[in-house]
PDB file of C-alpha atoms in Angstrom:
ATOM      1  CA  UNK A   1       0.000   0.000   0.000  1.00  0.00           C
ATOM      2  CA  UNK A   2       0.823   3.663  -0.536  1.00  0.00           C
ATOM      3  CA  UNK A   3       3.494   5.171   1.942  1.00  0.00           C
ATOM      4  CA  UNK A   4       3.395   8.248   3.889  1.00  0.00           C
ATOM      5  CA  UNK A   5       6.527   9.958   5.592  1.00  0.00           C
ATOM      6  CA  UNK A   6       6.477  13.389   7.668  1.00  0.00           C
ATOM      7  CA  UNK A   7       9.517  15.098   8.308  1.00  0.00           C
ATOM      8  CA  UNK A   8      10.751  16.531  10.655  1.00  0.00           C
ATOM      9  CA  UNK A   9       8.997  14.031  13.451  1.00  0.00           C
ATOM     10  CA  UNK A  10       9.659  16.688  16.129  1.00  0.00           C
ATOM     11  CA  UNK A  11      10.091  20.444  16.177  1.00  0.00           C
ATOM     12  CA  UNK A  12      10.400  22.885  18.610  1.00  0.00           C
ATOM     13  CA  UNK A  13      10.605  26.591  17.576  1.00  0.00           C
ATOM     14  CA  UNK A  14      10.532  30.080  19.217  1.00  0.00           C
ATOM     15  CA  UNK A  15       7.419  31.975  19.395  1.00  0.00           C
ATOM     16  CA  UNK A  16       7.603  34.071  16.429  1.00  0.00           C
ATOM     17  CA  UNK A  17       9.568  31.836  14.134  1.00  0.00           C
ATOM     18  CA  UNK A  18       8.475  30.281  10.543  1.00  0.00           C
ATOM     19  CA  UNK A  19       8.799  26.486  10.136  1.00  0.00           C
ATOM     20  CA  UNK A  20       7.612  24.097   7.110  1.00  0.00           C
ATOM     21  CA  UNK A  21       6.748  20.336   7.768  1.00  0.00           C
ATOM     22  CA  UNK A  22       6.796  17.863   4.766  1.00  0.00           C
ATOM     23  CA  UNK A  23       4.423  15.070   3.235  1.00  0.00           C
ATOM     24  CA  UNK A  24       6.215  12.389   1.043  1.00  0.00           C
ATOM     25  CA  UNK A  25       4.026   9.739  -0.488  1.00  0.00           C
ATOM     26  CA  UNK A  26       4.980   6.527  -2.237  1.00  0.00           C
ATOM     27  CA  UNK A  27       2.154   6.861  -5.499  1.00  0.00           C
ATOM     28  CA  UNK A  28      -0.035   8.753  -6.735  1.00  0.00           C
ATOM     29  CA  UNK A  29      -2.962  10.637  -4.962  1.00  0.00           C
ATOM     30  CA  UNK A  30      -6.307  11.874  -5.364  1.00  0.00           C
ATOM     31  CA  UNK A  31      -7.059  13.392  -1.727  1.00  0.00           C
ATOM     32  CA  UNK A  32      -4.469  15.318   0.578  1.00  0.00           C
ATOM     33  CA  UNK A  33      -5.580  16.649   3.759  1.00  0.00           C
ATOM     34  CA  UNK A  34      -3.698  18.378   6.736  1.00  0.00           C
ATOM     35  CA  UNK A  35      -4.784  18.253  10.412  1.00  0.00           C
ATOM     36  CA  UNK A  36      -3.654  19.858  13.845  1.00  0.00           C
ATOM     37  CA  UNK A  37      -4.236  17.340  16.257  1.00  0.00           C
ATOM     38  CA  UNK A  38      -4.578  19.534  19.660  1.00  0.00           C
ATOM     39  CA  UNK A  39      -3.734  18.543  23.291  1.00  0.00           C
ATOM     40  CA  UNK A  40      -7.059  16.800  23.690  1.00  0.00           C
ATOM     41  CA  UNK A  41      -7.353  14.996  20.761  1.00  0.00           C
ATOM     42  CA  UNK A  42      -9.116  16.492  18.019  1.00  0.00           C
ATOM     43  CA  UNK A  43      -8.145  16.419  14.748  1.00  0.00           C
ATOM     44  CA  UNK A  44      -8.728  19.780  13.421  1.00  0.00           C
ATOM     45  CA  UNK A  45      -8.547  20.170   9.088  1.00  0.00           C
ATOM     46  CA  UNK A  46      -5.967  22.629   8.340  1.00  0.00           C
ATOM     47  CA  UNK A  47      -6.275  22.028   4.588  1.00  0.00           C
ATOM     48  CA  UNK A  48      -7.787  19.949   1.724  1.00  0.00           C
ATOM     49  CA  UNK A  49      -5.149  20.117  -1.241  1.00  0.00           C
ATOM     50  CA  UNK A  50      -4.501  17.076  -3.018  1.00  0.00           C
ATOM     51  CA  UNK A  51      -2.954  19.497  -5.699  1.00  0.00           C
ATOM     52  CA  UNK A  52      -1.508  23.322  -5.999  1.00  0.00           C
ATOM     53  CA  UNK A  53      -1.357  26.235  -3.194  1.00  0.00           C
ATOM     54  CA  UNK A  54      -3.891  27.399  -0.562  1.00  0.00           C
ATOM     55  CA  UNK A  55      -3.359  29.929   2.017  1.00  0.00           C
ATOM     56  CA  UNK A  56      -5.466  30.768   5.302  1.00  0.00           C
ATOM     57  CA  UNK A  57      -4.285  32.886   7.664  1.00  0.00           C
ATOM     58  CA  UNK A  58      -0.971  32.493   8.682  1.00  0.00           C
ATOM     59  CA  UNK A  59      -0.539  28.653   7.232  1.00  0.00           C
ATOM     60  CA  UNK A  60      -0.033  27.742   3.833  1.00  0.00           C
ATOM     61  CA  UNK A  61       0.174  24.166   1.766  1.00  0.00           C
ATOM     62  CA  UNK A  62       1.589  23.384  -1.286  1.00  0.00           C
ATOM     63  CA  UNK A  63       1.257  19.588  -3.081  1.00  0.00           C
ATOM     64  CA  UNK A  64       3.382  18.924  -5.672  1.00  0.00           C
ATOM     65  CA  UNK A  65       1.342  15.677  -6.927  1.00  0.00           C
ATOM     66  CA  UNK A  66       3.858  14.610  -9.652  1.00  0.00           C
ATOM     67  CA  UNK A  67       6.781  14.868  -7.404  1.00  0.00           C
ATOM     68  CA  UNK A  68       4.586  13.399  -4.358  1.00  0.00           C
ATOM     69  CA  UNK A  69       5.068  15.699  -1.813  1.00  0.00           C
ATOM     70  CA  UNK A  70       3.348  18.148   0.256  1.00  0.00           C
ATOM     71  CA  UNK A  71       4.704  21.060   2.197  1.00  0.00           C
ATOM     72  CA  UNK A  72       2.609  23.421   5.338  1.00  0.00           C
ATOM     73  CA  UNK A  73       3.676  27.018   5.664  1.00  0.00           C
ATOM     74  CA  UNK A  74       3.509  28.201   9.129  1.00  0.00           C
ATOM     75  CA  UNK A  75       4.392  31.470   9.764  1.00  0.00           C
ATOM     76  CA  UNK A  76       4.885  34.100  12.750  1.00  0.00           C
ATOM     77  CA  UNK A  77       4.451  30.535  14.987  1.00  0.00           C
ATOM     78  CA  UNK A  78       2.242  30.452  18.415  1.00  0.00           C
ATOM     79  CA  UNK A  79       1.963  29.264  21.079  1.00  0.00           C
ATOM     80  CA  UNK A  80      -1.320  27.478  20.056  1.00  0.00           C
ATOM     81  CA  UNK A  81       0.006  26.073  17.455  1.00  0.00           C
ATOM     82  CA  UNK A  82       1.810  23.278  19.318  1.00  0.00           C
ATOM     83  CA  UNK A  83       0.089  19.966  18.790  1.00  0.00           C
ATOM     84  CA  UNK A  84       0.670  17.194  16.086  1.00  0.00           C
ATOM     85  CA  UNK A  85       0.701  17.879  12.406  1.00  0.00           C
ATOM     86  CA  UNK A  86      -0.814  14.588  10.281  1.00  0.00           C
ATOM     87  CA  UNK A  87      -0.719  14.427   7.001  1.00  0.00           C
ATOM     88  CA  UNK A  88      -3.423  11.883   4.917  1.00  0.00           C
ATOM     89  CA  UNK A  89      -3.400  10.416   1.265  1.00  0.00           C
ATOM     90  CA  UNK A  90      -6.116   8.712  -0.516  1.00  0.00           C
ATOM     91  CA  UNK A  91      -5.991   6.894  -3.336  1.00  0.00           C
ATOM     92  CA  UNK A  92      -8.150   6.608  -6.383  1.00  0.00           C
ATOM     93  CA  UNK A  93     -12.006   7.070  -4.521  1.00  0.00           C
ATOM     94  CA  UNK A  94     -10.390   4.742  -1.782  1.00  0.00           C
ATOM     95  CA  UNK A  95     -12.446   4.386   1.377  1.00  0.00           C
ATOM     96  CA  UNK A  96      -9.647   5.393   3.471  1.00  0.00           C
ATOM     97  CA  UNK A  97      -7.054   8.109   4.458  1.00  0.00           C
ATOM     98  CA  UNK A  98      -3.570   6.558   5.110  1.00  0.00           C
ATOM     99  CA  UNK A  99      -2.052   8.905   7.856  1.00  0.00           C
ATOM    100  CA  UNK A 100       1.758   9.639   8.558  1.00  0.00           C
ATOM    101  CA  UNK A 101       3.084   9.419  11.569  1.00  0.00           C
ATOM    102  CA  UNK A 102       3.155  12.980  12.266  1.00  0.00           C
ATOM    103  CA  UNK A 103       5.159  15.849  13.093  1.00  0.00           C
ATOM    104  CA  UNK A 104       5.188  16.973  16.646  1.00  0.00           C
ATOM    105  CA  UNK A 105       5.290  21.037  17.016  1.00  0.00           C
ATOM    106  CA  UNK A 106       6.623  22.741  19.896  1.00  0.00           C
ATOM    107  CA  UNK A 107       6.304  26.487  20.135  1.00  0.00           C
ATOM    108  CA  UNK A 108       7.788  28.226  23.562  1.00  0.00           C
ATOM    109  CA  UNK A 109       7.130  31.473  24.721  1.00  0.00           C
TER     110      UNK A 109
ATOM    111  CA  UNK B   1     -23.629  23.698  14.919  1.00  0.00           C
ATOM    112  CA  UNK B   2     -23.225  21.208  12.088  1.00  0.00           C
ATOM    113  CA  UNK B   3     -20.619  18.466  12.993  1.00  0.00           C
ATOM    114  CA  UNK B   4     -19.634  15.247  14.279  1.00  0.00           C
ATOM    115  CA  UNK B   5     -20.231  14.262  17.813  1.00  0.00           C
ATOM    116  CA  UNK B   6     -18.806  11.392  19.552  1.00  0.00           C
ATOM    117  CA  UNK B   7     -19.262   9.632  23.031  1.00  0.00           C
ATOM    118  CA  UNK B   8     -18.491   9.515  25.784  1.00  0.00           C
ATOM    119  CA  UNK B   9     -15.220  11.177  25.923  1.00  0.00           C
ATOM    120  CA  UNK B  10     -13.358   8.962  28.446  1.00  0.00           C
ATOM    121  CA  UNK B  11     -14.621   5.046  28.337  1.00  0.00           C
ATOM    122  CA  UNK B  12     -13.291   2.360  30.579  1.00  0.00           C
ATOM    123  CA  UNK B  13     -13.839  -1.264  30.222  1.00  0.00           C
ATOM    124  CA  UNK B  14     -13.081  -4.421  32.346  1.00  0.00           C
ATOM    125  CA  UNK B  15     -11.858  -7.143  30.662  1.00  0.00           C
ATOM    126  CA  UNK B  16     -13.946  -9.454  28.681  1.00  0.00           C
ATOM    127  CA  UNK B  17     -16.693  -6.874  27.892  1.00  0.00           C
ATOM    128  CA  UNK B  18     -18.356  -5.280  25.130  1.00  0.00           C
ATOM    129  CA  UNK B  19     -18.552  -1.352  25.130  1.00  0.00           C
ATOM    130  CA  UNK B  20     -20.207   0.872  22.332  1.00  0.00           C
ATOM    131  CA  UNK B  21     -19.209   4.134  21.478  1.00  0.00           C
ATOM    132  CA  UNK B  22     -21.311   6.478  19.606  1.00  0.00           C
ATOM    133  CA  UNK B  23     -20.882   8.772  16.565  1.00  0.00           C
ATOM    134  CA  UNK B  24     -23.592  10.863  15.477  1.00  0.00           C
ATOM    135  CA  UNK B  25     -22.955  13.565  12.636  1.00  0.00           C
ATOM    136  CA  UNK B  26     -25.744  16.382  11.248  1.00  0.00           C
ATOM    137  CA  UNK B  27     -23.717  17.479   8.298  1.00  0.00           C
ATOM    138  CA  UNK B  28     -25.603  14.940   5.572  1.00  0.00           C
ATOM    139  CA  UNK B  29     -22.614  12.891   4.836  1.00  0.00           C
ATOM    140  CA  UNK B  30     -22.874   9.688   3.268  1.00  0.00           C
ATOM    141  CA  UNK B  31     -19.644   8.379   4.271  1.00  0.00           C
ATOM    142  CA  UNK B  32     -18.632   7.556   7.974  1.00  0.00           C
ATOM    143  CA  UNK B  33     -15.611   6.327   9.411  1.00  0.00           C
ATOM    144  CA  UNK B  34     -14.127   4.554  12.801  1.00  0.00           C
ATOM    145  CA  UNK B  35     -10.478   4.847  13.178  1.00  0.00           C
ATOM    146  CA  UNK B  36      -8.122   4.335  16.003  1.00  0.00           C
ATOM    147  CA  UNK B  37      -4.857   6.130  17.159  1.00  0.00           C
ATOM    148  CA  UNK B  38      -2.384   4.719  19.397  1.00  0.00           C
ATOM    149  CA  UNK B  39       0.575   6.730  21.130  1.00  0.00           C
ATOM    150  CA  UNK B  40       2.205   8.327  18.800  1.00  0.00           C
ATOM    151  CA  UNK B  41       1.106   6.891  16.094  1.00  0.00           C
ATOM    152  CA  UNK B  42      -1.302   8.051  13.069  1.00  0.00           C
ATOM    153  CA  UNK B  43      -4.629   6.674  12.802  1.00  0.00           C
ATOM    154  CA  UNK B  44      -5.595   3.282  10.839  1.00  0.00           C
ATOM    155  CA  UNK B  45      -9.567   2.158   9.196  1.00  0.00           C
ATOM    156  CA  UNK B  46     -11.142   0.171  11.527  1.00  0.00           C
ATOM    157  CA  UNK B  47     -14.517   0.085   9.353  1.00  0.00           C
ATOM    158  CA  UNK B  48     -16.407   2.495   7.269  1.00  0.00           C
ATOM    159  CA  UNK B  49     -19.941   3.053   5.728  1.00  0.00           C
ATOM    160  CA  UNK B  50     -20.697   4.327   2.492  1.00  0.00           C
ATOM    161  CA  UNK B  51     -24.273   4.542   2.766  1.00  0.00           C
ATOM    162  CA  UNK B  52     -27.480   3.345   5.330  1.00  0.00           C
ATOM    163  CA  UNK B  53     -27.306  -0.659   6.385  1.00  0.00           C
ATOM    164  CA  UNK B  54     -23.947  -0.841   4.507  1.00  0.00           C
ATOM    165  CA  UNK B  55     -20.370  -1.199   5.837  1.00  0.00           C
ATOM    166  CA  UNK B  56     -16.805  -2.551   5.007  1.00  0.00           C
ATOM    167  CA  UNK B  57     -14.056  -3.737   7.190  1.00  0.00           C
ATOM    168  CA  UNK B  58     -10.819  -1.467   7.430  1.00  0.00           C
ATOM    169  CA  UNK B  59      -7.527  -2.989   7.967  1.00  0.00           C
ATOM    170  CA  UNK B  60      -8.169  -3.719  11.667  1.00  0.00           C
ATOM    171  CA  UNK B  61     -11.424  -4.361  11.619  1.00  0.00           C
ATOM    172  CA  UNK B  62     -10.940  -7.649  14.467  1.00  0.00           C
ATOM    173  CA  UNK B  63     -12.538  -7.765  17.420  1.00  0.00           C
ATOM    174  CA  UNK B  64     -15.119  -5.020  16.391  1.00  0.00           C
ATOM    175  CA  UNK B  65     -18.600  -4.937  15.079  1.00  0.00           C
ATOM    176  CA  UNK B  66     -20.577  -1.609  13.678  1.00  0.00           C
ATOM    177  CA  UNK B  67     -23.996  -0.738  12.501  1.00  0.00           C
ATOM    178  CA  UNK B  68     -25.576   1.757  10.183  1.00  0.00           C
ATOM    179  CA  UNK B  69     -29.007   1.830  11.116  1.00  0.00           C
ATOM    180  CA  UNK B  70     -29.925   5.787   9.971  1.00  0.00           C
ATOM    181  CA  UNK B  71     -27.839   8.125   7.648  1.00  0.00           C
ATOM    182  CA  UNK B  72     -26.838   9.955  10.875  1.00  0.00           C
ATOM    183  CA  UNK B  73     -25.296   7.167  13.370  1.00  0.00           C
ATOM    184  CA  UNK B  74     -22.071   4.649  13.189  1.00  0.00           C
ATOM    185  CA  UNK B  75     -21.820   3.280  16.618  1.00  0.00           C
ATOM    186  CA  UNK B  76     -18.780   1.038  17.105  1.00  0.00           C
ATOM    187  CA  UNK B  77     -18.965  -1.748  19.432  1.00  0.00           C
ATOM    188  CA  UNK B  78     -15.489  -2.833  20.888  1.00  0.00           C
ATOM    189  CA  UNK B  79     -16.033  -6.798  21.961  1.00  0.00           C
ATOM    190  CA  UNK B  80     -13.896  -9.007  24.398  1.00  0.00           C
ATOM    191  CA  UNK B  81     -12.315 -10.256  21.126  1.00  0.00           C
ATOM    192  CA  UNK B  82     -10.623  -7.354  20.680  1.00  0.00           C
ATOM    193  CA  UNK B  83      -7.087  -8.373  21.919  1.00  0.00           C
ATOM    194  CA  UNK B  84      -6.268  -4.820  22.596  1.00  0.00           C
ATOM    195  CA  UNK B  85      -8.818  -2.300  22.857  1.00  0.00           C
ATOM    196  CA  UNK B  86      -6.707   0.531  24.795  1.00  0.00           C
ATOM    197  CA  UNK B  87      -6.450   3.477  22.323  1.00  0.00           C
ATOM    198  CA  UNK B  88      -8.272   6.618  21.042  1.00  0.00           C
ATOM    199  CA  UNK B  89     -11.106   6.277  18.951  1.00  0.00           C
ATOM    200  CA  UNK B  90     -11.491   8.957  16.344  1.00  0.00           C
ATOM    201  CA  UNK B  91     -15.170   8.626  14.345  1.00  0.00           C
ATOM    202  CA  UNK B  92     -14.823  10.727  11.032  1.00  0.00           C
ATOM    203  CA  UNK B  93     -17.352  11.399   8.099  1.00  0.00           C
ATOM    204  CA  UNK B  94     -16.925  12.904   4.405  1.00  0.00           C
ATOM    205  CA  UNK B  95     -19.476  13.893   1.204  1.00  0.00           C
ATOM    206  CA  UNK B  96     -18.906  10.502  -0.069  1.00  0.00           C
ATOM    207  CA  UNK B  97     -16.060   7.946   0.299  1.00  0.00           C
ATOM    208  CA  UNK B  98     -13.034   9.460  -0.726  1.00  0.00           C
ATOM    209  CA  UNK B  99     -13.625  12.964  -0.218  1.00  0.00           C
ATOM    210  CA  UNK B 100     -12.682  15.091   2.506  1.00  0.00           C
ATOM    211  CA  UNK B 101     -13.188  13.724   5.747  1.00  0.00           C
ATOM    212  CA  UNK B 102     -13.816  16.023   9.136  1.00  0.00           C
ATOM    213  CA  UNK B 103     -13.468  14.095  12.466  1.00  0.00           C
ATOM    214  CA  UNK B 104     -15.366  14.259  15.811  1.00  0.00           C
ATOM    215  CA  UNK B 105     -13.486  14.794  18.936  1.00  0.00           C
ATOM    216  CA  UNK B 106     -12.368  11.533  19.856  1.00  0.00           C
ATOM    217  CA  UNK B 107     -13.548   8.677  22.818  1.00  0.00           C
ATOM    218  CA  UNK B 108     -10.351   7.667  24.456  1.00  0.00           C
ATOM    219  CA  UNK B 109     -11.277   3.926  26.133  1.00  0.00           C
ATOM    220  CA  UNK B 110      -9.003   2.246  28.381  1.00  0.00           C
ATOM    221  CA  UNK B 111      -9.419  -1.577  29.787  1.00  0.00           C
ATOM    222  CA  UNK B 112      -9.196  -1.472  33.905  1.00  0.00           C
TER     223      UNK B 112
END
């Protein structure tokens, strides 16, 4: 089955500071989604891009299907923004999402 | 609010019992999904439901059951089979399989 590898798996940044977390996937994909994964759980959807550029706020993505990759912006970093970052693939109208194993933000005061 | 509710939040089981946990969602998805999440690790398809009084097993679908009764609820029953059952239990719906999926908050179910 398709393969999903985040880098780095742990990160811990100054309050202030910009940081980008990557998304490598074995094949090709039809669905791409980013999540925050807060303190108590949730899963929180940052962005849908299974292809090109979105922005909101102070995150971006970009997914570079042909190379099979993803990259998320975050800028001027927060507090609040500590959690775990998950990136999901699906295939081809495939029931599931096939998660990574996350990246694990940090951001001190 | 539209979204996905799950419960309860905390669940504890003795051994050899069954336990259900409920997901209920009001956004008018077809699709629902159980996953689960164990320490640091992503999540994996336990089962999912494309549509009312139809579902499919995941790739750890042993040692649990579910049911989809009304567009609305996916309970997920946890049975003494279930070598394993500590973990977090993340209930997740989309459009229609294979679109994007939002997820409910999460029932976190440790065996006493």
């Amino acid at each position: 089955g398709i393969q999903v590898e985040q880098s780095p798996p742990d990160l811990i940044l100054q309050e202030g500071a910009n940081s980008t977390l990557r998304c490598n996937f074995s094949d090709s994909v039809n669905n791409l989604q980013w999540f925050h994964q807060n303190p108590w759980g949730q899963l929180i959807n940052l962005f849908y891009i299974p292809s090109g550029t979105k922005q909101n706020g102070r995150l971006s993505a970009t997914t570079v299907a042909t190379e099979r990759y993803s990259l998320l912006y975050i800028s001027s970093s927060q507090t609040t923004d500590s959690g775990v970052y998950f990136c999901a693939v699906g295939q081809g109208g495939s029931e599931k999402l096939v998660f990574g194993k996350g990246t694990k933000l940090t951001v001190n005061p | 609010d539209g979204g996905i509710t799950q419960s309860p939040k905390y669940l504890f089981r003795k051994e050899g019992q069954n336990v259900t946990l409920s997901c209920e969602q009001n956004l008018n998805h077809d699709a629902m999904y159980w996953y689960r999440q164990d320490p640091g690790q992503g999540l994996r398809l336990i089962y999912y439901s494309q549509i009312v009084n139809d579902f499919q097993k995941g790739d750890i679908a042993e040692g649990y059951s579910v049911s989809r009764e009304k567009k609305e609820s996916f309970p997920l029953t946890v049975t003494s089979a279930q070598k394993n059952p500590t973990a977090f239990y993340l209930c997740a719906s989309s459009v229609v399989k294979g679109t994007e999926a939002f997820f409910g908050q999460g029932t976190r179910l440790t065996v006493v």
